[in-house]
Short mmCIF file of C-alpha atoms in Angstrom, two decimals:
data_model
loop_
_atom_site.label_atom_id
_atom_site.label_comp_id
_atom_site.label_asym_id
_atom_site.label_seq_id
_atom_site.Cartn_x
_atom_site.Cartn_y
_atom_site.Cartn_z
CA MET A 49 21.76 -5.11 -25.48
CA ALA A 50 22.15 -8.52 -23.22
CA GLN A 51 19.36 -10.73 -23.60
CA SER A 52 18.38 -12.42 -20.07
CA GLN A 53 20.60 -15.83 -19.12
CA SER A 54 16.94 -16.34 -17.70
CA THR A 55 15.03 -16.89 -21.67
CA ASN A 56 17.56 -20.03 -22.40
CA LEU A 57 16.05 -22.83 -20.48
CA SER A 58 13.95 -26.11 -20.53
CA PRO A 59 10.75 -26.53 -18.03
CA ILE A 60 12.70 -28.37 -15.79
CA GLU A 61 15.46 -25.05 -15.72
CA VAL A 62 12.80 -22.01 -15.41
CA GLN A 63 11.59 -24.05 -12.32
CA ASN A 64 15.28 -24.13 -10.96
CA VAL A 65 15.67 -20.93 -10.82
CA GLU A 66 13.29 -20.50 -7.52
CA SER A 67 16.03 -22.87 -5.36
CA HIS A 68 18.39 -19.89 -5.31
CA THR A 69 16.46 -17.44 -2.70
CA ASP A 70 19.33 -15.42 -2.11
CA PRO A 71 21.48 -14.51 -5.69
CA GLN A 72 22.48 -11.98 -4.46
CA MET A 73 24.96 -13.19 -1.56
CA HIS A 74 28.11 -15.00 -2.98
CA SER A 75 30.61 -16.45 -1.11
CA PRO A 76 34.62 -15.00 -2.74
CA SER A 77 35.42 -18.28 -3.26
CA SER A 78 32.68 -18.57 -6.15
CA THR A 79 33.75 -15.39 -7.04
CA LEU A 80 37.18 -16.43 -8.09
CA SER A 81 36.86 -20.32 -9.29
CA ASN A 82 36.09 -21.18 -12.49
CA GLU A 83 31.98 -22.47 -11.62
CA PRO A 84 29.65 -20.52 -12.60
CA ILE A 85 27.90 -18.37 -11.24
CA LYS A 86 23.86 -19.01 -10.63
CA LEU A 87 21.75 -16.31 -10.86
CA ASP A 88 17.79 -16.59 -9.75
CA ILE A 89 15.44 -15.22 -12.77
CA GLU A 90 14.52 -12.17 -9.98
CA HIS A 91 18.26 -11.06 -11.15
CA ALA A 92 17.79 -12.03 -15.61
CA VAL A 93 19.56 -9.85 -17.12
CA VAL A 94 17.50 -7.34 -18.60
CA GLU A 95 17.73 -4.05 -20.40
CA ASP A 96 16.59 -0.33 -18.31
CA ASP A 97 16.95 -3.10 -15.96
CA PRO A 98 14.77 -1.31 -12.92
CA ARG A 99 16.47 -1.63 -10.01
CA MET A 100 20.37 -0.07 -10.90
CA TRP A 101 17.44 3.09 -11.96
CA SER A 102 18.48 6.35 -9.43
CA ASN A 103 17.45 6.20 -6.31
CA THR A 104 15.66 9.87 -6.90
CA LYS A 105 14.02 7.36 -10.03
CA LYS A 106 13.16 4.80 -7.43
CA THR A 107 11.56 7.39 -4.59
CA ALA A 108 8.84 9.12 -7.33
CA VAL A 109 7.87 5.10 -8.06
CA LEU A 110 7.71 4.74 -3.97
CA PHE A 111 5.89 7.95 -3.72
CA ILE A 112 3.40 7.33 -6.86
CA ILE A 113 2.07 3.96 -5.29
CA SER A 114 1.95 4.85 -1.96
CA GLY A 115 0.04 7.56 -3.29
CA ALA A 116 -2.86 5.61 -4.73
CA SER A 117 -2.58 3.28 -1.70
CA MET A 118 -3.55 6.11 -0.36
CA PHE A 119 -6.96 6.29 -2.06
CA ALA A 120 -7.47 2.87 -1.78
CA GLY A 121 -7.14 2.77 2.06
CA LEU A 122 -9.09 5.74 1.88
CA ALA A 123 -11.73 4.10 0.05
CA THR A 124 -13.26 1.99 2.10
CA ASN A 125 -13.77 4.03 5.44
CA ILE A 126 -14.02 7.80 4.17
CA GLN A 127 -18.12 6.71 3.21
CA ASN A 128 -18.68 6.05 7.04
CA PRO A 129 -19.25 9.88 8.17
CA ALA A 130 -21.78 10.44 5.24
CA ASN A 131 -23.68 6.64 6.04
CA ALA A 132 -26.66 8.77 7.94
CA GLN A 133 -26.90 11.29 4.97
CA ILE A 134 -27.07 9.10 2.23
CA GLU A 135 -29.41 6.33 4.51
CA GLN A 136 -32.25 9.65 4.52
CA GLN A 137 -31.35 11.00 1.40
CA LEU A 138 -31.31 7.85 -0.67
CA HIS A 139 -34.13 6.33 0.86
CA ALA A 140 -32.03 3.44 2.24
CA SER A 141 -31.78 0.79 5.37
CA SER A 142 -28.72 0.07 7.24
CA GLY A 143 -28.38 -2.83 5.73
CA ASP A 144 -27.74 -1.21 2.72
CA ILE A 145 -25.36 0.68 3.40
CA SER A 146 -23.47 -2.45 5.83
CA LEU A 147 -23.86 -4.12 2.33
CA SER A 148 -22.11 -1.63 0.58
CA LEU A 149 -19.35 -1.99 3.24
CA SER A 150 -19.28 -5.59 2.91
CA LEU A 151 -18.88 -6.18 -0.24
CA PHE A 152 -16.62 -2.91 -1.82
CA ILE A 153 -13.94 -4.71 0.82
CA LEU A 154 -14.78 -8.18 -0.39
CA VAL A 155 -13.71 -7.09 -3.87
CA GLN A 156 -11.10 -4.80 -3.35
CA GLY A 157 -9.59 -7.73 -1.34
CA ASN A 158 -10.25 -10.61 -4.63
CA PHE A 159 -10.18 -8.71 -7.34
CA PRO A 160 -6.60 -8.02 -7.32
CA ILE A 161 -5.79 -11.64 -8.39
CA ILE A 162 -7.24 -10.46 -12.07
CA TRP A 163 -5.28 -7.33 -11.86
CA SER A 164 -1.95 -9.77 -10.92
CA ALA A 165 -2.18 -11.71 -14.09
CA ILE A 166 -2.67 -9.12 -16.36
CA SER A 167 0.09 -7.33 -14.77
CA GLU A 168 2.49 -10.51 -14.96
CA ILE A 169 1.90 -10.68 -18.97
CA LYS A 170 0.07 -6.96 -20.13
CA GLY A 171 3.42 -5.65 -17.70
CA ARG A 172 2.55 -2.89 -15.08
CA LYS A 173 1.55 0.47 -15.91
CA LEU A 174 -1.90 -0.85 -18.07
CA VAL A 175 -3.13 -2.22 -14.91
CA TYR A 176 -2.70 0.79 -13.19
CA LEU A 177 -4.15 3.01 -15.66
CA LEU A 178 -7.33 0.62 -16.22
CA SER A 179 -8.10 -0.08 -12.58
CA ILE A 180 -6.94 3.65 -11.77
CA GLY A 181 -9.28 4.74 -14.57
CA LEU A 182 -13.16 2.19 -13.56
CA PHE A 183 -12.01 4.06 -9.25
CA VAL A 184 -13.12 7.52 -10.80
CA ILE A 185 -15.46 6.34 -12.67
CA GLY A 186 -17.20 4.64 -10.08
CA SER A 187 -16.83 6.91 -8.44
CA ALA A 188 -18.26 9.85 -9.68
CA ILE A 189 -21.29 8.02 -10.84
CA VAL A 190 -21.76 6.84 -6.76
CA ALA A 191 -21.44 10.54 -7.18
CA VAL A 192 -24.97 11.25 -9.11
CA SER A 193 -26.61 8.51 -7.96
CA ARG A 194 -30.47 8.47 -6.94
CA THR A 195 -31.30 5.35 -5.81
CA ILE A 196 -28.80 2.84 -3.41
CA GLY A 197 -28.67 0.26 -5.75
CA LEU A 198 -27.15 2.14 -8.36
CA VAL A 199 -24.21 3.05 -5.13
CA ILE A 200 -23.42 -0.39 -4.21
CA GLY A 201 -22.95 -1.14 -7.52
CA MET A 202 -20.67 1.90 -8.54
CA ARG A 203 -18.84 0.99 -4.87
CA ILE A 204 -18.20 -2.95 -6.50
CA VAL A 205 -16.99 -1.19 -8.90
CA GLN A 206 -14.65 1.43 -6.55
CA GLY A 207 -13.52 -1.68 -4.98
CA VAL A 208 -12.88 -3.14 -8.25
CA GLY A 209 -10.52 0.18 -9.86
CA SER A 210 -9.00 0.40 -6.27
CA SER A 211 -7.85 -3.52 -5.80
CA ALA A 212 -4.72 -3.42 -8.10
CA VAL A 213 -2.28 -1.14 -6.22
CA TRP A 214 -2.78 -3.69 -2.66
CA ALA A 215 -1.52 -6.07 -5.09
CA ILE A 216 1.13 -4.59 -7.82
CA GLY A 217 2.29 -1.81 -5.31
CA ALA A 218 4.30 -4.30 -3.41
CA ALA A 219 5.33 -6.50 -6.56
CA THR A 220 6.49 -3.31 -8.32
CA LEU A 221 9.19 -2.63 -5.05
CA ALA A 222 9.87 -6.06 -5.55
CA ASP A 223 10.74 -5.01 -9.30
CA ILE A 224 12.56 -2.36 -7.93
CA TYR A 225 14.60 -2.79 -4.90
CA GLU A 226 16.91 -5.85 -3.99
CA PRO A 227 15.46 -8.41 -1.12
CA HIS A 228 18.06 -6.56 2.04
CA GLN A 229 16.17 -3.56 1.26
CA ARG A 230 12.54 -4.19 0.48
CA GLY A 231 11.47 -4.61 4.63
CA THR A 232 12.18 -0.73 4.85
CA MET A 233 10.56 -0.18 1.27
CA MET A 234 7.69 -2.05 2.48
CA GLY A 235 6.97 -0.61 5.53
CA VAL A 236 7.44 3.12 4.01
CA TYR A 237 4.26 1.81 1.13
CA TYR A 238 2.15 0.36 3.33
CA SER A 239 2.18 2.94 5.72
CA ALA A 240 -0.31 5.40 3.20
CA PRO A 241 -2.78 2.35 3.20
CA LEU A 242 -2.48 2.49 7.04
CA LEU A 243 -3.74 6.10 7.70
CA GLY A 244 -6.38 5.45 5.36
CA PRO A 245 -8.77 4.26 8.28
CA SER A 246 -8.15 7.47 10.53
CA LEU A 247 -7.92 10.25 7.57
CA GLY A 248 -10.60 8.69 6.04
CA PRO A 249 -13.64 9.95 8.91
CA ILE A 250 -12.21 12.99 8.82
CA PHE A 251 -12.36 13.94 5.50
CA GLY A 252 -16.01 12.00 5.37
CA GLY A 253 -17.25 14.24 8.66
CA ALA A 254 -15.57 17.06 7.06
CA LEU A 255 -17.26 17.13 3.14
CA THR A 256 -20.53 15.65 4.44
CA GLN A 257 -20.84 18.48 7.42
CA GLY A 258 -19.65 21.30 5.28
CA LEU A 259 -20.80 20.72 2.06
CA SER A 260 -22.50 16.93 1.55
CA TRP A 261 -22.14 13.32 1.48
CA ARG A 262 -21.33 13.29 -2.47
CA ALA A 263 -18.83 16.04 -1.97
CA VAL A 264 -17.58 12.52 -0.48
CA PHE A 265 -16.88 11.27 -3.39
CA TRP A 266 -15.88 13.92 -5.40
CA PHE A 267 -13.06 14.23 -2.99
CA LEU A 268 -12.73 11.03 -4.49
CA VAL A 269 -12.27 11.02 -8.12
CA ILE A 270 -10.33 14.52 -7.59
CA TRP A 271 -7.86 12.27 -5.98
CA GLY A 272 -7.97 9.51 -8.49
CA GLY A 273 -7.44 11.44 -11.29
CA ILE A 274 -4.49 13.39 -10.14
CA ILE A 275 -2.95 9.41 -9.50
CA PHE A 276 -4.31 8.77 -13.29
CA ALA A 277 -2.47 11.98 -14.38
CA ALA A 278 1.00 10.53 -12.27
CA PHE A 279 1.40 6.62 -13.91
CA LEU A 280 -0.10 8.27 -16.98
CA PHE A 281 2.50 10.94 -17.75
CA LEU A 282 5.24 10.38 -14.58
CA PHE A 283 5.38 6.47 -13.85
CA LYS A 284 7.62 4.23 -15.94
CA ASP A 285 7.00 1.04 -16.38
CA THR A 286 8.85 -1.77 -13.94
CA PHE A 287 7.52 -4.65 -15.04
CA ARG A 288 10.16 -7.04 -17.04
CA LYS A 289 9.08 -10.43 -18.10
CA GLU A 290 12.41 -12.15 -18.07
CA ARG A 291 11.48 -12.11 -14.16
CA SER A 292 8.06 -13.35 -14.90
CA VAL A 293 8.12 -16.96 -13.74
CA THR A 294 4.55 -16.93 -14.70
CA TYR A 295 5.14 -15.63 -18.10
CA GLN A 296 8.13 -17.56 -19.13
CA ASN A 297 5.38 -20.22 -17.92
CA VAL A 298 3.42 -18.90 -20.38
CA LEU A 299 5.73 -19.23 -23.30
CA ILE A 300 6.32 -21.96 -22.80
CA LEU A 301 3.26 -23.32 -23.24
CA ARG A 302 2.37 -21.40 -26.14
CA LEU A 303 6.01 -22.88 -27.29
CA GLN A 304 5.01 -26.33 -27.05
CA GLU A 305 2.10 -25.72 -28.57
CA GLN A 306 3.66 -24.05 -31.38
CA GLN A 307 6.44 -27.04 -31.07
CA SER A 308 4.02 -29.79 -31.35
CA SER A 309 2.42 -28.27 -34.30
CA GLU A 310 5.39 -27.88 -36.44
CA ALA A 311 6.59 -31.53 -35.46
CA LYS A 312 2.99 -32.67 -36.71
CA ASP A 313 3.57 -31.09 -39.93
CA GLU A 314 6.80 -33.00 -40.30
CA LEU A 315 5.77 -36.30 -39.73
CA ARG A 316 3.01 -36.05 -42.55
CA ASN A 317 5.68 -35.80 -44.72
CA ILE A 318 8.53 -38.07 -44.36
CA SER A 319 8.16 -40.46 -45.77
CA LYS A 320 7.16 -43.84 -43.55
CA SER A 321 10.21 -45.88 -44.89
CA GLU A 322 13.60 -45.54 -43.19
CA MET A 323 15.91 -43.13 -43.61
CA GLY A 324 19.53 -43.55 -43.39
CA GLY A 325 18.58 -47.14 -41.23
CA GLU A 326 17.02 -45.24 -38.74
CA GLN A 327 12.90 -44.20 -38.10
CA THR A 328 11.97 -41.23 -37.33
CA THR A 329 8.89 -40.90 -35.31
CA ALA A 330 6.60 -39.06 -33.28
CA LYS A 331 7.89 -40.11 -29.70
CA ASP A 332 11.09 -38.88 -30.73
CA ILE A 333 10.17 -35.57 -31.79
CA GLU A 334 8.34 -35.21 -28.21
CA ALA A 335 11.35 -36.33 -26.49
CA GLN A 336 14.01 -33.69 -26.87
CA PRO A 337 14.12 -31.08 -25.07
CA THR A 338 12.45 -27.76 -24.84
CA VAL A 339 14.37 -24.77 -24.58
CA ILE A 340 13.36 -20.94 -24.93
CA PRO A 341 15.76 -19.31 -27.61
CA ALA A 342 16.68 -16.00 -26.86
CA SER A 343 14.43 -13.89 -30.14
CA ALA A 344 11.33 -16.81 -28.90
CA ILE A 345 9.98 -13.61 -26.46
CA LYS A 346 10.06 -11.61 -29.06
CA ASP A 347 8.58 -13.98 -31.64
CA VAL A 348 5.64 -15.86 -29.38
CA LYS A 349 3.84 -13.09 -28.10
CA LEU A 350 1.27 -13.45 -25.56
CA SER A 351 -2.15 -11.69 -24.93
CA MET A 352 -4.68 -11.52 -22.62
CA VAL A 353 -6.34 -15.10 -24.12
CA ASP A 354 -3.45 -16.77 -22.33
CA VAL A 355 -4.34 -14.88 -18.20
CA ASN A 356 -5.70 -17.43 -16.05
CA PRO A 357 -5.04 -16.81 -12.86
CA PHE A 358 -6.16 -19.72 -11.00
CA PRO A 359 -2.37 -21.85 -11.48
CA PRO A 360 -0.55 -19.45 -9.87
CA TYR A 361 -3.08 -18.93 -7.19
CA LEU A 362 -3.52 -22.58 -6.75
CA SER A 363 0.42 -22.66 -6.45
CA ILE A 364 1.51 -19.73 -4.44
CA VAL A 365 -1.45 -21.29 -2.14
CA SER A 366 -0.83 -24.99 -2.43
CA ARG A 367 3.12 -23.99 -0.47
CA LYS A 368 2.59 -25.08 3.27
CA ASN A 369 4.76 -21.93 4.11
CA ASN A 370 2.58 -19.85 2.27
CA LEU A 371 -0.64 -21.15 3.07
CA VAL A 372 0.06 -20.45 7.32
CA MET A 373 1.78 -17.22 6.67
CA LEU A 374 -1.70 -15.78 4.47
CA VAL A 375 -4.42 -17.25 7.72
CA ALA A 376 -1.87 -15.64 9.82
CA SER A 377 -2.03 -12.28 7.83
CA GLY A 378 -5.73 -12.47 6.97
CA LEU A 379 -6.97 -12.97 10.84
CA THR A 380 -4.41 -9.57 11.55
CA PHE A 381 -5.91 -8.01 8.70
CA ALA A 382 -9.15 -8.77 9.58
CA PHE A 383 -8.16 -7.37 13.77
CA SER A 384 -6.81 -4.24 12.32
CA PHE A 385 -10.52 -3.45 9.93
CA SER A 386 -12.54 -4.47 13.61
CA ILE A 387 -10.90 -2.41 15.49
CA THR A 388 -12.00 0.67 13.47
CA TYR A 389 -14.77 0.32 12.84
CA THR A 390 -15.98 -0.84 16.36
CA CYS A 391 -14.21 1.76 18.16
CA ALA A 392 -15.90 4.39 15.87
CA ARG A 393 -19.39 2.80 17.42
CA THR A 394 -18.14 2.35 20.56
CA LEU A 395 -17.43 6.43 20.50
CA SER A 396 -20.48 7.69 18.82
CA MET A 397 -22.78 5.40 21.20
CA TYR A 398 -21.13 5.83 24.68
CA TYR A 399 -18.84 8.80 23.99
CA ASP A 400 -21.05 11.03 22.12
CA TYR A 401 -19.01 11.68 18.98
CA ASP A 402 -19.75 13.42 15.95
CA ALA A 403 -18.11 11.84 12.73
CA LEU A 404 -15.61 14.74 12.74
CA LYS A 405 -14.37 14.35 16.48
CA THR A 406 -14.42 10.07 15.56
CA GLY A 407 -11.84 10.48 12.76
CA LEU A 408 -9.47 12.40 15.02
CA VAL A 409 -9.57 9.76 18.36
CA LEU A 410 -8.73 7.77 15.38
CA LEU A 411 -5.82 9.90 14.14
CA ALA A 412 -4.12 7.39 17.31
CA TYR A 413 -4.75 5.19 15.44
CA GLY A 414 -3.00 6.70 12.46
CA ILE A 415 0.15 7.29 13.93
CA GLY A 416 0.35 3.64 15.57
CA CYS A 417 -0.20 2.28 11.90
CA VAL A 418 2.21 4.44 10.46
CA THR A 419 5.04 4.21 13.14
CA GLY A 420 4.81 0.03 13.51
CA SER A 421 4.91 -0.13 9.68
CA ILE A 422 8.25 2.09 8.78
CA LEU A 423 9.85 1.28 12.18
CA GLY A 424 9.15 -2.21 11.97
CA GLY A 425 10.17 -2.74 7.94
CA ARG A 426 13.06 -1.15 9.04
CA TRP A 427 13.91 -3.38 11.82
CA SER A 428 12.96 -5.97 9.47
CA ASP A 429 15.49 -4.99 6.96
CA ARG A 430 18.98 -4.88 9.89
CA THR A 431 17.21 -8.52 10.62
CA LEU A 432 18.17 -9.54 8.00
CA ALA A 433 20.83 -7.97 7.03
CA ARG A 434 22.46 -9.11 11.01
CA LEU A 435 21.65 -12.54 10.86
CA THR A 436 22.67 -13.02 7.05
CA ALA A 437 26.35 -11.63 8.50
CA ALA A 438 26.43 -14.35 11.05
CA ASN A 439 25.36 -17.09 8.56
CA GLY A 440 28.35 -16.28 6.55
CA GLY A 441 26.45 -13.45 4.14
CA VAL A 442 24.15 -16.32 2.98
CA SER A 443 20.77 -14.65 3.56
CA PHE A 444 16.86 -16.83 3.13
CA PRO A 445 13.52 -15.66 3.09
CA GLU A 446 12.74 -16.72 7.10
CA MET A 447 15.50 -15.43 8.62
CA ARG A 448 13.01 -12.42 8.03
CA LEU A 449 10.84 -13.98 10.54
CA GLU A 450 13.25 -13.47 13.34
CA SER A 451 12.31 -9.34 13.61
CA THR A 452 7.96 -9.42 14.09
CA LYS A 453 9.44 -11.49 18.62
CA ILE A 454 10.43 -7.56 19.31
CA ALA A 455 6.31 -6.68 18.76
CA MET A 456 5.12 -9.99 19.59
CA LEU A 457 5.92 -9.33 23.12
CA TRP A 458 3.30 -6.44 23.26
CA SER A 459 0.78 -7.30 21.27
CA PRO A 460 -1.67 -8.96 22.58
CA LEU A 461 -1.43 -7.48 25.93
CA SER A 462 -1.99 -3.84 24.93
CA VAL A 463 -5.00 -5.44 22.87
CA ILE A 464 -6.90 -6.49 26.01
CA GLY A 465 -5.25 -3.04 27.14
CA TYR A 466 -7.56 -0.80 25.01
CA ALA A 467 -10.24 -3.93 25.41
CA TRP A 468 -11.46 -3.20 28.99
CA VAL A 469 -10.58 0.72 28.63
CA CYS A 470 -13.70 0.67 25.92
CA GLN A 471 -15.78 -1.46 28.16
CA GLU A 472 -15.61 0.68 31.57
CA ARG A 473 -15.98 3.62 29.56
CA VAL A 474 -12.71 5.27 31.03
CA ASN A 475 -11.55 8.30 29.34
CA VAL A 476 -11.73 8.73 26.09
CA ALA A 477 -8.05 9.88 26.47
CA ALA A 478 -7.18 6.62 27.35
CA VAL A 479 -8.53 4.83 24.46
CA CYS A 480 -6.24 6.86 22.48
CA VAL A 481 -3.36 6.27 24.36
CA MET A 482 -4.12 2.39 24.02
CA LEU A 483 -4.61 2.33 20.55
CA VAL A 484 -1.47 3.26 19.45
CA PRO A 485 0.49 -0.56 20.87
CA SER A 486 -2.55 -2.09 19.73
CA LEU A 487 -2.33 -1.18 16.00
CA ASP A 488 2.11 -0.47 16.30
CA SER A 489 1.86 -3.75 16.90
CA TYR A 490 0.42 -5.54 13.44
CA PRO A 491 2.00 -3.40 10.60
CA TRP A 492 5.32 -3.51 13.19
CA ILE A 493 4.35 -7.73 11.96
CA TYR A 494 2.72 -6.91 8.56
CA ALA A 495 5.97 -5.18 7.33
CA SER A 496 7.53 -8.71 7.46
CA THR A 497 5.25 -10.81 6.80
CA LEU A 498 4.60 -9.02 3.87
CA ALA A 499 8.71 -8.76 2.65
CA TYR A 500 8.46 -12.31 3.38
CA LEU A 501 5.94 -13.25 1.34
CA VAL A 502 7.61 -12.20 -1.59
CA ASP A 503 10.59 -12.97 -1.28
CA ALA A 504 9.65 -16.58 -1.01
CA ASN A 505 7.83 -16.23 -4.32
CA ILE A 506 10.96 -15.61 -6.32
CA GLY A 507 9.65 -14.52 -9.59
CA ARG A 508 5.84 -14.76 -9.13
CA SER A 509 5.52 -11.13 -6.44
CA SER A 510 2.29 -10.25 -8.00
CA MET A 511 0.26 -12.87 -7.26
CA ALA A 512 1.72 -13.60 -4.10
CA VAL A 513 0.46 -10.42 -2.89
CA ALA A 514 -2.82 -10.92 -4.32
CA THR A 515 -2.97 -13.97 -2.94
CA ASN A 516 -2.78 -12.15 0.69
CA SER A 517 -4.89 -9.99 -0.49
CA SER A 518 -7.13 -11.91 -1.49
CA PHE A 519 -6.73 -13.49 1.81
CA ARG A 520 -6.78 -10.17 3.86
CA GLY A 521 -10.36 -9.52 2.27
CA LEU A 522 -12.65 -12.71 3.20
CA PHE A 523 -11.34 -12.34 6.11
CA ALA A 524 -12.00 -8.59 6.70
CA PHE A 525 -15.79 -9.54 5.33
CA VAL A 526 -16.55 -12.40 8.11
CA ALA A 527 -14.66 -9.55 9.96
CA ALA A 528 -17.38 -7.11 9.26
CA GLU A 529 -20.26 -9.00 9.43
CA ILE A 530 -19.64 -11.01 13.14
CA ALA A 531 -17.75 -7.43 14.15
CA VAL A 532 -21.41 -5.24 15.90
CA PRO A 533 -23.40 -8.58 17.02
CA LEU A 534 -20.03 -9.81 19.34
CA GLN A 535 -19.81 -7.04 20.34
CA ASN A 536 -23.29 -6.51 21.11
CA ALA A 537 -23.33 -9.92 23.38
CA ILE A 538 -19.82 -9.63 24.94
CA GLY A 539 -19.43 -6.28 25.19
CA ASP A 540 -15.24 -4.23 23.87
CA GLY A 541 -13.61 -6.50 26.92
CA GLY A 542 -14.58 -9.93 25.73
CA LEU A 543 -14.64 -9.05 21.85
CA TYR A 544 -10.77 -8.00 21.63
CA THR A 545 -9.56 -10.49 25.13
CA LEU A 546 -11.39 -13.19 22.29
CA TRP A 547 -9.18 -11.33 19.19
CA ALA A 548 -6.20 -11.14 21.92
CA GLY A 549 -6.54 -15.33 21.90
CA LEU A 550 -6.76 -14.93 17.88
CA ILE A 551 -3.06 -12.73 17.76
CA VAL A 552 -1.06 -15.04 19.98
CA ILE A 553 -2.48 -18.19 17.98
CA VAL A 554 -0.75 -15.64 14.87
CA GLU A 555 2.30 -15.65 16.32
CA CYS A 556 2.54 -19.09 16.89
CA MET A 557 1.52 -19.59 13.46
CA ILE A 558 4.47 -16.82 12.42
CA LEU A 559 7.06 -18.62 14.77
CA LEU A 560 5.97 -22.09 13.06
CA VAL A 561 6.77 -21.02 9.87
CA LEU A 562 9.82 -18.77 11.23
CA TYR A 563 11.40 -22.62 11.77
CA LYS A 564 10.17 -25.01 9.55
CA GLY A 565 8.94 -22.37 6.50
CA ARG A 566 12.94 -23.44 4.74
CA ASN A 567 11.75 -26.78 5.31
CA TRP A 568 8.54 -26.97 3.96
CA ARG A 569 9.63 -23.93 0.95
CA GLU A 570 12.14 -25.76 -0.32
CA ALA A 571 10.43 -29.35 -0.47
CA SER A 572 7.44 -27.45 -2.85
CA ILE A 573 9.96 -26.25 -5.24
CA GLU A 574 11.67 -29.73 -5.36
CA ARG A 575 7.58 -31.20 -5.71
CA GLU A 576 6.96 -28.35 -8.50
CA LYS A 577 10.14 -29.12 -10.36
CA ARG A 578 9.12 -33.30 -10.29
CA LYS A 579 6.28 -32.32 -11.46
CA LEU A 580 7.53 -29.94 -14.03
CA GLY A 581 9.75 -32.47 -15.15
CA ALA A 582 7.49 -34.46 -15.97
CA MET A 583 5.11 -33.17 -18.16
#
């Protein structure tokens, strides 16, 4: 079997692979000429290439990770209908309940950074199994808890366990699909967790009213167990170390250390007298280029000690195009979380709806999100294909963001409409109608921005998505803490008029990346190449 072309690279050459952002698009002249075809690290030759798998096999992978992401979304909101019973039976305060929710969100958003780093060394499957196993254990302990402290602690464990799929789920899709397919597949994949906020209250309300609050968490145990079995028996790892910049960079450092050690040992055995008219020095040895031989990946075994998530995280954040998009993503997710949280509160306080009726109303949220995610993803791929054809068959990641413009037109207006429908206590049918367009635009835009982050960070897709998850978790944590005080102070009308203004800012940030992101990204790549070359 052919070895990867990316394994015979110097440190500078490994970094150079990022400069070719659309290697699958080659001009006919380059193919027919004697010039070598440039491959980026994403298209390095690997054994059992996941992108060559059958559509059936790829769809099975998509189905499994979508199921996993759905329970990750459910776990966030399914507790809400049970909060009253938990307070009563465990003698907890409303502050304790809020803490169990906000800490879950915070951990779920930020722990993917750790899972992502591990997956870039040990592969995706191991991370899926470890994380889902933790989720099942945490859910089971919550179900038998007798104190609120144990519930809060195990909700944190649940957050750790459910967080991996947020990061490496999208990275898994990047492993098996080409860039021109990712928008559609990201839309399908992301529609699953978006069902959580709408289905969670329905399942939670039905289980709590029919059985007890503990049944909610036993339900999560069963679902998690099914997903664990699916990953164990049906999922084949999609990770290929030859296509991971993180793995290659760690490998380079290990090989440099190994070569340095060998050079020192050799110098001890060399006579200080001139040999053949020339004297060999440490400087001469160190000046030789570090080249990774084809067998190096097998010769050097990386371990968990080599996992340090912070340099890759800082590398993602240090790119201006990434940072602007990450802030925009965090704000949009905070809006999504805020609207479901406060909508449930509005329905309970002013419409006298119980948990089950509230969940049924929030189905409008799910319908809007699923529709926007799937349609937005497909439109994203169509836009990328159209612009690529118009650009002579050459594409770059920022092209995809052009597809978000259509959703930008109705997003702020629909949010303002929702704000004042709730403020004026209009019939609940109007609330449902306004929820659909308000939340349809959010996943429409997000499907493209998530695919952009994957496409713009070649070889670092899982860390890019993990960093995105971190920003989302931080912004959602803040939104959870300030949503109710703001709702009490300025009402739904004021709160969501404010959010409409923030959404306009988000749209401006996305447009900024659309028009300036390519220059920012290429400048960052050049800066990183110079830094690596100076090492």
